PDB file of C-alpha atoms and ligand atoms in Angstrom:
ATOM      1  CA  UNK E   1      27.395  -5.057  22.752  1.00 41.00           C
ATOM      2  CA  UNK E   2      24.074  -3.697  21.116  1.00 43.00           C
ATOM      3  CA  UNK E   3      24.511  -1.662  18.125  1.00 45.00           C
ATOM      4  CA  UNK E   4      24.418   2.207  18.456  1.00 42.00           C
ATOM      5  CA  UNK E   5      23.470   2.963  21.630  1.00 43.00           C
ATOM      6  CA  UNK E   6      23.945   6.258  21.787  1.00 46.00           C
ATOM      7  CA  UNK E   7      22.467   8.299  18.375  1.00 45.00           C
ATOM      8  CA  UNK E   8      25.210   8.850  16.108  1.00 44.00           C
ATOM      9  CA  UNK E   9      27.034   5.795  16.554  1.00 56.00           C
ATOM     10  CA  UNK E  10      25.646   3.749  13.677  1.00 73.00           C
ATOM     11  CA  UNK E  11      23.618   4.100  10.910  1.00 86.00           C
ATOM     12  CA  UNK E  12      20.119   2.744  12.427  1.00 93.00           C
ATOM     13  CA  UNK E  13      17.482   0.264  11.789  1.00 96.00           C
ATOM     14  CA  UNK E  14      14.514   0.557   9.088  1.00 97.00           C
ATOM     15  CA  UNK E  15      11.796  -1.074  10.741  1.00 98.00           C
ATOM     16  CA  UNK E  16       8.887  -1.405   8.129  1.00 98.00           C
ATOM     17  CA  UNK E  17       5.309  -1.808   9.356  1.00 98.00           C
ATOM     18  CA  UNK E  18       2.361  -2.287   7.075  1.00 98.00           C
ATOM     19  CA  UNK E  19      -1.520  -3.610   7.899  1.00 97.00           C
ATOM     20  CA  UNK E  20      -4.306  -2.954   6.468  1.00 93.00           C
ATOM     21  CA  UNK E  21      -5.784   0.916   6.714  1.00 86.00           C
ATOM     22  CA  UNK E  22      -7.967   1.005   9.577  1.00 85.00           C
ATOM     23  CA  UNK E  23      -5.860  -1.445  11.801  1.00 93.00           C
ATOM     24  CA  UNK E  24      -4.114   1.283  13.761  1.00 92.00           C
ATOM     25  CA  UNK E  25      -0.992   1.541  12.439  1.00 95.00           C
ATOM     26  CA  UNK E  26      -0.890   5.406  13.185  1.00 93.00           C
ATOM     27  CA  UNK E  27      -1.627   5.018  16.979  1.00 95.00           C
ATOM     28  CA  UNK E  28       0.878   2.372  16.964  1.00 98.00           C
ATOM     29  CA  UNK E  29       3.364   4.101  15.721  1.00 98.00           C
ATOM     30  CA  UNK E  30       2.035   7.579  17.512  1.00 96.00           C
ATOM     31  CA  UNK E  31       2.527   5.391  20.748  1.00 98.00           C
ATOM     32  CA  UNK E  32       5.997   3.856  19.926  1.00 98.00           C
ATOM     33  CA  UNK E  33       7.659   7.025  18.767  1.00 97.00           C
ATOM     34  CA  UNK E  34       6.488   8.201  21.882  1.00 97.00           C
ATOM     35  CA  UNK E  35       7.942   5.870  24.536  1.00 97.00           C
ATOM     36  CA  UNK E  36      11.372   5.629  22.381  1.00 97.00           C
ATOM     37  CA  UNK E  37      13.478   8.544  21.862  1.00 96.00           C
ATOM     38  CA  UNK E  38      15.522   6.867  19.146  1.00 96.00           C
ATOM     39  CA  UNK E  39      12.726   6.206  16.599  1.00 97.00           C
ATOM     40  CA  UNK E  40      11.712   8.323  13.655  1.00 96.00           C
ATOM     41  CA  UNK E  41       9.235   8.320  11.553  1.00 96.00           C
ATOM     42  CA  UNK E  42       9.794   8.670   7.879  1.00 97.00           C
ATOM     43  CA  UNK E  43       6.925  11.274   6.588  1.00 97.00           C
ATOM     44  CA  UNK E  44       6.126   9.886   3.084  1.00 98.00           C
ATOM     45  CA  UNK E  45       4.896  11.818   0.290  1.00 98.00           C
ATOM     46  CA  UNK E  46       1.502  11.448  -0.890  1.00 98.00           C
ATOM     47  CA  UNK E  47      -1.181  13.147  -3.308  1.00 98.00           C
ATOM     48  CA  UNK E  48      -3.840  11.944  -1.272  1.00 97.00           C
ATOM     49  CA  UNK E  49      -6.091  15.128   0.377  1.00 97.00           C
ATOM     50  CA  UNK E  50      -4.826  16.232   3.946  1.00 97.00           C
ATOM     51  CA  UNK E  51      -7.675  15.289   6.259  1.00 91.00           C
ATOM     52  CA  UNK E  52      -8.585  17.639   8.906  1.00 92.00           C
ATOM     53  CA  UNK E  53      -6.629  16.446  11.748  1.00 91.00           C
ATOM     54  CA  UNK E  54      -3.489  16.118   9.448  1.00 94.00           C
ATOM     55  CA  UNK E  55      -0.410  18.468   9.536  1.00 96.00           C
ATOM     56  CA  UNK E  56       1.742  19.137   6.193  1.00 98.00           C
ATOM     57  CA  UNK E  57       5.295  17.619   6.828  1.00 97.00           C
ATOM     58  CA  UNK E  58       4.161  15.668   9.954  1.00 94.00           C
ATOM     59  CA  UNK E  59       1.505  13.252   8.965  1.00 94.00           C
ATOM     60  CA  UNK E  60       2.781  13.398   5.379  1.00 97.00           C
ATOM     61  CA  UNK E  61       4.348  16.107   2.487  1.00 98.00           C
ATOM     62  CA  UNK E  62       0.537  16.800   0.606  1.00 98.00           C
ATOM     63  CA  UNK E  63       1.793  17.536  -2.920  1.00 98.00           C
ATOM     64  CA  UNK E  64      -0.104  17.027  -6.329  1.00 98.00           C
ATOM     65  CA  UNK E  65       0.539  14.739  -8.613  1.00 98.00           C
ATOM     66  CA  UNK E  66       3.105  17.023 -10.861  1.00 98.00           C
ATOM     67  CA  UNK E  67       5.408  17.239  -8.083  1.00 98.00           C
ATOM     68  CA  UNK E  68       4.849  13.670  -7.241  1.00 98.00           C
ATOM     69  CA  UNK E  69       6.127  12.387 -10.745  1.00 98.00           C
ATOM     70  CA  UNK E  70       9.245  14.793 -10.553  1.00 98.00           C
ATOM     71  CA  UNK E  71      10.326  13.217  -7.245  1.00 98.00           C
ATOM     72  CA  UNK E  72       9.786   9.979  -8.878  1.00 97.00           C
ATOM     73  CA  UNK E  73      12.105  11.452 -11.488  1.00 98.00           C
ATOM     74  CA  UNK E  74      14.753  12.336  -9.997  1.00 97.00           C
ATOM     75  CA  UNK E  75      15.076   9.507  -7.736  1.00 96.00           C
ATOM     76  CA  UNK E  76      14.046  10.774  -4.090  1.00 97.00           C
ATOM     77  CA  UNK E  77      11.445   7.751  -3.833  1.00 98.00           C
ATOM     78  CA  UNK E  78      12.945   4.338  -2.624  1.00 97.00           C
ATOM     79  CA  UNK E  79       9.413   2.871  -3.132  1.00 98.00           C
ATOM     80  CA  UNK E  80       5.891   3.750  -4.006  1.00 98.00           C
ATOM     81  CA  UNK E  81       2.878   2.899  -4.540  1.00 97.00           C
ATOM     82  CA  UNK E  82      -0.885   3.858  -5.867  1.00 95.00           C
ATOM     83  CA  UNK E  83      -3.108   3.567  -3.273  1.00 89.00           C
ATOM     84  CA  UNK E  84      -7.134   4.269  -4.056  1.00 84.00           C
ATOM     85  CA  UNK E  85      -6.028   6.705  -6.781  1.00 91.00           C
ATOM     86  CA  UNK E  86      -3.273   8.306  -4.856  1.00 96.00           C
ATOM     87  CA  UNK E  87       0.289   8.122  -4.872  1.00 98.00           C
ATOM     88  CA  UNK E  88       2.457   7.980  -1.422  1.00 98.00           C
ATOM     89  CA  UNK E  89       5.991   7.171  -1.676  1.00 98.00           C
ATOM     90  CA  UNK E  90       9.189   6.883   1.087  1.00 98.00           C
ATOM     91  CA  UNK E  91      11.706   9.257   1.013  1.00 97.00           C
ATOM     92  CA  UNK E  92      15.019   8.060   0.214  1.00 96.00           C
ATOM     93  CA  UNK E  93      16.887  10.727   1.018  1.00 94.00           C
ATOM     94  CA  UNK E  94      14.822  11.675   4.523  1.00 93.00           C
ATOM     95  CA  UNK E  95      15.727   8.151   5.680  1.00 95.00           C
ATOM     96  CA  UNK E  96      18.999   7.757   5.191  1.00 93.00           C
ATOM     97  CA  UNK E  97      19.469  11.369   7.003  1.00 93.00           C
ATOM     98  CA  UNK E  98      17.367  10.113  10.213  1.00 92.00           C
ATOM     99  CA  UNK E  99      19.765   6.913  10.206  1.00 93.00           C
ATOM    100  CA  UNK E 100      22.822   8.638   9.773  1.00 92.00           C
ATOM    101  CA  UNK E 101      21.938  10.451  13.193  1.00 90.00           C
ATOM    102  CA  UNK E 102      22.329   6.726  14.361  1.00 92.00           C
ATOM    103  CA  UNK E 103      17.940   7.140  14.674  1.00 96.00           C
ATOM    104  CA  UNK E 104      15.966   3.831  13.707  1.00 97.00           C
ATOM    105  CA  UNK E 105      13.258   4.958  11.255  1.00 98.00           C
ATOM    106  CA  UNK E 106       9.673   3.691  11.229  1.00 98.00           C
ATOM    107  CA  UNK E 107       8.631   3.451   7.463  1.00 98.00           C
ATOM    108  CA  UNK E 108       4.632   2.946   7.429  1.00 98.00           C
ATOM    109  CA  UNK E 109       3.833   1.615   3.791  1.00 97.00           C
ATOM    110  CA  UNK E 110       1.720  -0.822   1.697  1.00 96.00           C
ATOM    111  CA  UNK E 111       2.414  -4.276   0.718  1.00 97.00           C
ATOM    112  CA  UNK E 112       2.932  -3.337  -2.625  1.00 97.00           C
ATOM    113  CA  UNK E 113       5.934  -0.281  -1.420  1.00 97.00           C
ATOM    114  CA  UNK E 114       7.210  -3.290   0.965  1.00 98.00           C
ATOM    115  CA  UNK E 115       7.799  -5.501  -1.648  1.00 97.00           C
ATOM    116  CA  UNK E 116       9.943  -2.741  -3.501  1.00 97.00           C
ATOM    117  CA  UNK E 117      11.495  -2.277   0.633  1.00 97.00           C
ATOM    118  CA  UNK E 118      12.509  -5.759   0.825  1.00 97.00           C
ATOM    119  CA  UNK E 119      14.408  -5.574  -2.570  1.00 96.00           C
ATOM    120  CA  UNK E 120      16.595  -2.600  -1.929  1.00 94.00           C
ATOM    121  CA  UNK E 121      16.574  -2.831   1.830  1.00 95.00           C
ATOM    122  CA  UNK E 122      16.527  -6.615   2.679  1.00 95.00           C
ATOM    123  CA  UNK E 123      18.109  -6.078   5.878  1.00 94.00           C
ATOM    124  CA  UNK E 124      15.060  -3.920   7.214  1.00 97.00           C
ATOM    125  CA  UNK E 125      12.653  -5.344   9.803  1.00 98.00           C
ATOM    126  CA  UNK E 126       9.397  -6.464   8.267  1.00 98.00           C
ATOM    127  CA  UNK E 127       6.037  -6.030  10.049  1.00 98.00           C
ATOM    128  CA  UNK E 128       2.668  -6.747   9.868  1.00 98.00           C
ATOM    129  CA  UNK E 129       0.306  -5.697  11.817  1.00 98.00           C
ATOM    130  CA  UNK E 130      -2.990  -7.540  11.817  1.00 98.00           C
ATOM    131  CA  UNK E 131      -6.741  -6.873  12.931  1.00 97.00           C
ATOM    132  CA  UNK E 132      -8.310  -9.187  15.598  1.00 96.00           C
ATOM    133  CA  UNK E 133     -10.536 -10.300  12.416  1.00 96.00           C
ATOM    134  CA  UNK E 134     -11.794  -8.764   9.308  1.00 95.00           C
ATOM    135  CA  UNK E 135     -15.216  -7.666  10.896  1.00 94.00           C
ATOM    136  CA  UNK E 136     -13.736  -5.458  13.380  1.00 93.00           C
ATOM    137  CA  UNK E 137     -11.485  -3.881  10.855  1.00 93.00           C
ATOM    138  CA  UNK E 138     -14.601  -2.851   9.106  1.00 92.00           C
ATOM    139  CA  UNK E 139     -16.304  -2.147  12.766  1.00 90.00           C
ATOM    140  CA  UNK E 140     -13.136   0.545  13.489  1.00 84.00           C
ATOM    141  CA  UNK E 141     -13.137   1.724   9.875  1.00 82.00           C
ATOM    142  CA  UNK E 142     -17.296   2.296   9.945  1.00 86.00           C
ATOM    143  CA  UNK E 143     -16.286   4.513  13.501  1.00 85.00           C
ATOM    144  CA  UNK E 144     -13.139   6.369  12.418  1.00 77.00           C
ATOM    145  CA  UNK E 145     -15.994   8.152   9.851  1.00 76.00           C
ATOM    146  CA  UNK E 146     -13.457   9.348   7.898  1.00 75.00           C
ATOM    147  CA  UNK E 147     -14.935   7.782   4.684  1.00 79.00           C
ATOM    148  CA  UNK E 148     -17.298   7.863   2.391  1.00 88.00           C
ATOM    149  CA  UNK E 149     -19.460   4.718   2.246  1.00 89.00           C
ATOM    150  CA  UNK E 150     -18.009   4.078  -1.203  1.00 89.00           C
ATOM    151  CA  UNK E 151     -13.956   3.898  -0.150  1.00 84.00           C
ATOM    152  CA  UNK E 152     -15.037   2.060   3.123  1.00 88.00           C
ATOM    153  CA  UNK E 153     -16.550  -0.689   1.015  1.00 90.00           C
ATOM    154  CA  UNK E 154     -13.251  -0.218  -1.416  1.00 86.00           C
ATOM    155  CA  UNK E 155     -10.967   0.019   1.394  1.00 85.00           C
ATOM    156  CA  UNK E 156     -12.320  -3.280   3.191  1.00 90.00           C
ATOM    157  CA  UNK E 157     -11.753  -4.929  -0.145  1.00 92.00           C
ATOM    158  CA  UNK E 158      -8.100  -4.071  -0.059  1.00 90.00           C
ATOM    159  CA  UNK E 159      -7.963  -4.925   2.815  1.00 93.00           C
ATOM    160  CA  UNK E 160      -8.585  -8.002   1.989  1.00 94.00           C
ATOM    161  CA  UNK E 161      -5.748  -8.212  -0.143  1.00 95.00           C
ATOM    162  CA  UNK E 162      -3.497  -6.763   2.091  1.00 95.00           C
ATOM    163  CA  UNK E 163      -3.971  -9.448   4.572  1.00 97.00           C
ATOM    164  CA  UNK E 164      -2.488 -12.025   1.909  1.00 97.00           C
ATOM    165  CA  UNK E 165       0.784 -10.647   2.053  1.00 97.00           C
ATOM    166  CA  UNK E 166       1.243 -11.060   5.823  1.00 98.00           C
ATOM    167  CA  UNK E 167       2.980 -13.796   5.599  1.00 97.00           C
ATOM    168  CA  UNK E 168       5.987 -12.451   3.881  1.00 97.00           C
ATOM    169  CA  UNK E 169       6.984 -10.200   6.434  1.00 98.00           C
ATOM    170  CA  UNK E 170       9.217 -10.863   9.487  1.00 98.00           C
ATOM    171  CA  UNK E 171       7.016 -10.658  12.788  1.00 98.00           C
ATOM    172  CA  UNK E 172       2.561 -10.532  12.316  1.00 98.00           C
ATOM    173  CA  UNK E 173       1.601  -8.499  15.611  1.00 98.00           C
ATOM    174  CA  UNK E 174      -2.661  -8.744  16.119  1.00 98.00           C
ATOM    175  CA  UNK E 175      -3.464  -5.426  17.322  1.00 97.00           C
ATOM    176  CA  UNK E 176      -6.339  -6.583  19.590  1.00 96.00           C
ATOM    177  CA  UNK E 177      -5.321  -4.363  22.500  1.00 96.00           C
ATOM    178  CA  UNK E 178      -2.778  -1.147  21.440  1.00 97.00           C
ATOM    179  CA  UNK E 179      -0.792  -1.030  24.450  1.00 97.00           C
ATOM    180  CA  UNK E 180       0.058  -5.100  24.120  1.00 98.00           C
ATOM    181  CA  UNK E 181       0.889  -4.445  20.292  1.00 98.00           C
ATOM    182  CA  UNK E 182       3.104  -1.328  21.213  1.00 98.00           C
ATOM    183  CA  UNK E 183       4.955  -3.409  23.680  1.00 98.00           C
ATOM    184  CA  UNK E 184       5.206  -6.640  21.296  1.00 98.00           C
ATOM    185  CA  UNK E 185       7.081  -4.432  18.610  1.00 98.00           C
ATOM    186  CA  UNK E 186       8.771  -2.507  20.932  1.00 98.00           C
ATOM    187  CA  UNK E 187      10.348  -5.958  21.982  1.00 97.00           C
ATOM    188  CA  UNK E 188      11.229  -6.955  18.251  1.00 98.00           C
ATOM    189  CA  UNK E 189      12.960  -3.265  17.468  1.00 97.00           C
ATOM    190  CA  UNK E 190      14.793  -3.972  20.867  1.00 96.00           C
ATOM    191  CA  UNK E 191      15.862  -7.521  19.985  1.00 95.00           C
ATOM    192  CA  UNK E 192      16.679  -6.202  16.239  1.00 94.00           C
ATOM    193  CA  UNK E 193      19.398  -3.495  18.543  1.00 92.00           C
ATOM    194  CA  UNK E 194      20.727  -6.190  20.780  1.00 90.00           C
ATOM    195  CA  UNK E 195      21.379  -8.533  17.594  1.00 85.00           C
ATOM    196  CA  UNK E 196      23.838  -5.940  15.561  1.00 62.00           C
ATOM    197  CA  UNK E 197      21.991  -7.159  12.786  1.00 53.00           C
ATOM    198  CA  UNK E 198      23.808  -5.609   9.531  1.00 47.00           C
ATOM    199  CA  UNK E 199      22.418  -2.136   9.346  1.00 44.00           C
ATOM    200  CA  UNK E 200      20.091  -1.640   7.061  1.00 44.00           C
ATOM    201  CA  UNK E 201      20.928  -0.179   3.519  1.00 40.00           C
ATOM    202  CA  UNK E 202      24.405  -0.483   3.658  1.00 37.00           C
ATOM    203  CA  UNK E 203      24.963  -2.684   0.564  1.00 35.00           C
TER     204      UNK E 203
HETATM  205  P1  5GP I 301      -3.868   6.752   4.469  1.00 88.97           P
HETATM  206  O1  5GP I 301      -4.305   7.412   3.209  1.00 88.97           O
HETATM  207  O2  5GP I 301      -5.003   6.112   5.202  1.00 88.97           O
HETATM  208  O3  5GP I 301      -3.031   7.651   5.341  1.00 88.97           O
HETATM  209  O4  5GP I 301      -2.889   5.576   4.050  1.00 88.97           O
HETATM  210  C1  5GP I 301      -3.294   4.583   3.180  1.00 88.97           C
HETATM  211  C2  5GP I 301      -2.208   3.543   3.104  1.00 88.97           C
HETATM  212  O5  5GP I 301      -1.062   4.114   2.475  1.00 88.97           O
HETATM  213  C3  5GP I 301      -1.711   3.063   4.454  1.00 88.97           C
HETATM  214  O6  5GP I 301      -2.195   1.782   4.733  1.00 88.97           O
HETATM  215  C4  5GP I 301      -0.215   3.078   4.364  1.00 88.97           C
HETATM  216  O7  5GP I 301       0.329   1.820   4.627  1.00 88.97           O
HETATM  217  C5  5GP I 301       0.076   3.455   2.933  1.00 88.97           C
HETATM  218  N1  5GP I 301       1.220   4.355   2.829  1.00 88.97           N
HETATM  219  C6  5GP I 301       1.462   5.484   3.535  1.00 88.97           C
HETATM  220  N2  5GP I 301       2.607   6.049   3.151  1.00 88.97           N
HETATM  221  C7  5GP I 301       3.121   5.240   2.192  1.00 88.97           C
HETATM  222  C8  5GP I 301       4.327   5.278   1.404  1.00 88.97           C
HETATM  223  O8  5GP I 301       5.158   6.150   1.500  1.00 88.97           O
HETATM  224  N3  5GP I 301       4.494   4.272   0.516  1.00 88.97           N
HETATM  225  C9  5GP I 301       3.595   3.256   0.371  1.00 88.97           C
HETATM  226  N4  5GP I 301       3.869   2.309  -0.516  1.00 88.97           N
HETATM  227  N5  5GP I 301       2.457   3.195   1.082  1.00 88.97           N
HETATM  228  C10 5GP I 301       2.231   4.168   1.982  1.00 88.97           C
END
């Protein structure tokens, strides 16, 4: 029998997806959290600026960097990472309360926060989600305009780096079309269910 299939049954999965910024992780994950009532998403912290279109608590918890460093403190972050000067770091605490609800929680972070993931939460679901190539990362990036020239140019460069690490995570999904990506991961979080794989976090 799959595991939890009603919320509440069973601590859920932690399915991890990381890419490089620009690949469209957010309407991924916009799309999947949509079409399954069961997932989650884990709002990390960050000390980045909101952007326009951002809400506080929903996209992410804006704080600065004092607060930051006393979450770090007192142990709320399960990973984290500096990204282009700014911190962003998972919620412990907030994930472990969405799973308890028997929810599976999205966690979008960098390469760097899923190596600290894959340490303390082994049993989580790594993936990677890939551009089509490098030049039409830079093509969406260049459109999505919200960048200076300067952290487009940086941003392409870690991406770049990024795309090194794909090979340590569990599944590499290409998002070349987003409805064919949402339904690729949406068949590895259903075959994660149907497996009872150990939950996640539990040791
Ligand atoms: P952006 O500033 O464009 O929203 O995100 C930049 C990068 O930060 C994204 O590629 C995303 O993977 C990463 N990120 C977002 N939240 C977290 C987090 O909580 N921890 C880590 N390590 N990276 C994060």
């Amino acid at each position: 029998m799959s595991r939890g299939d009603e919320a509440g049954t069973s601590p859920g999965l932690v399915v991890v997806i990381s890419g490089p910024g620009g690949v469209g992780k957010d309407t991924l994950i916009e799309q999947l959290l949509a079409r399954d009532p069961r997932l989650r998403y884990s709002v990390s912290y960050t000390t980045r600026p909101r952007r326009d279109y951002e809400v506080d608590g929903e996209h992410y918890s804006f704080v600065d960097r004092a607060a930051f460093r006393r979450l770090l403190a007192e142990g709320e972050l399960l990973e984290h990472a500096t990204i282009n000067g700014h911190l962003y770091g998972t919620s412990g605490r907030r994930l472990d309360e969405a799973r308890a609800d028997g929810h599976d929680v999205i966690v979008k972070i960098d390469v760097h926060g899923a190596e600290q993931m894959r340490r303390k939460r082994p049993e989580a679901v790594y993936i990677f989600i890939k551009p089509p190539s490098m030049d039409e990362l830079l093509r969406r990036r260049i459109e999505r305009a919200t960048e200076t020239p300067r952290e487009i140019a940086a941003r392409q460069r870690l991406a770049e780096v990024e795309m090194g690490f794909a090979d340590r995570y569990d599944h590499v999904v290409v998002n070349d079309d987003a409805e064919r990506a949402v339904a690729e991961i949406r068949r590895i979080v259903e075959s994660q269910r149907s497996t009872g794989r150990e939950p996640a976090g539990t040791r």
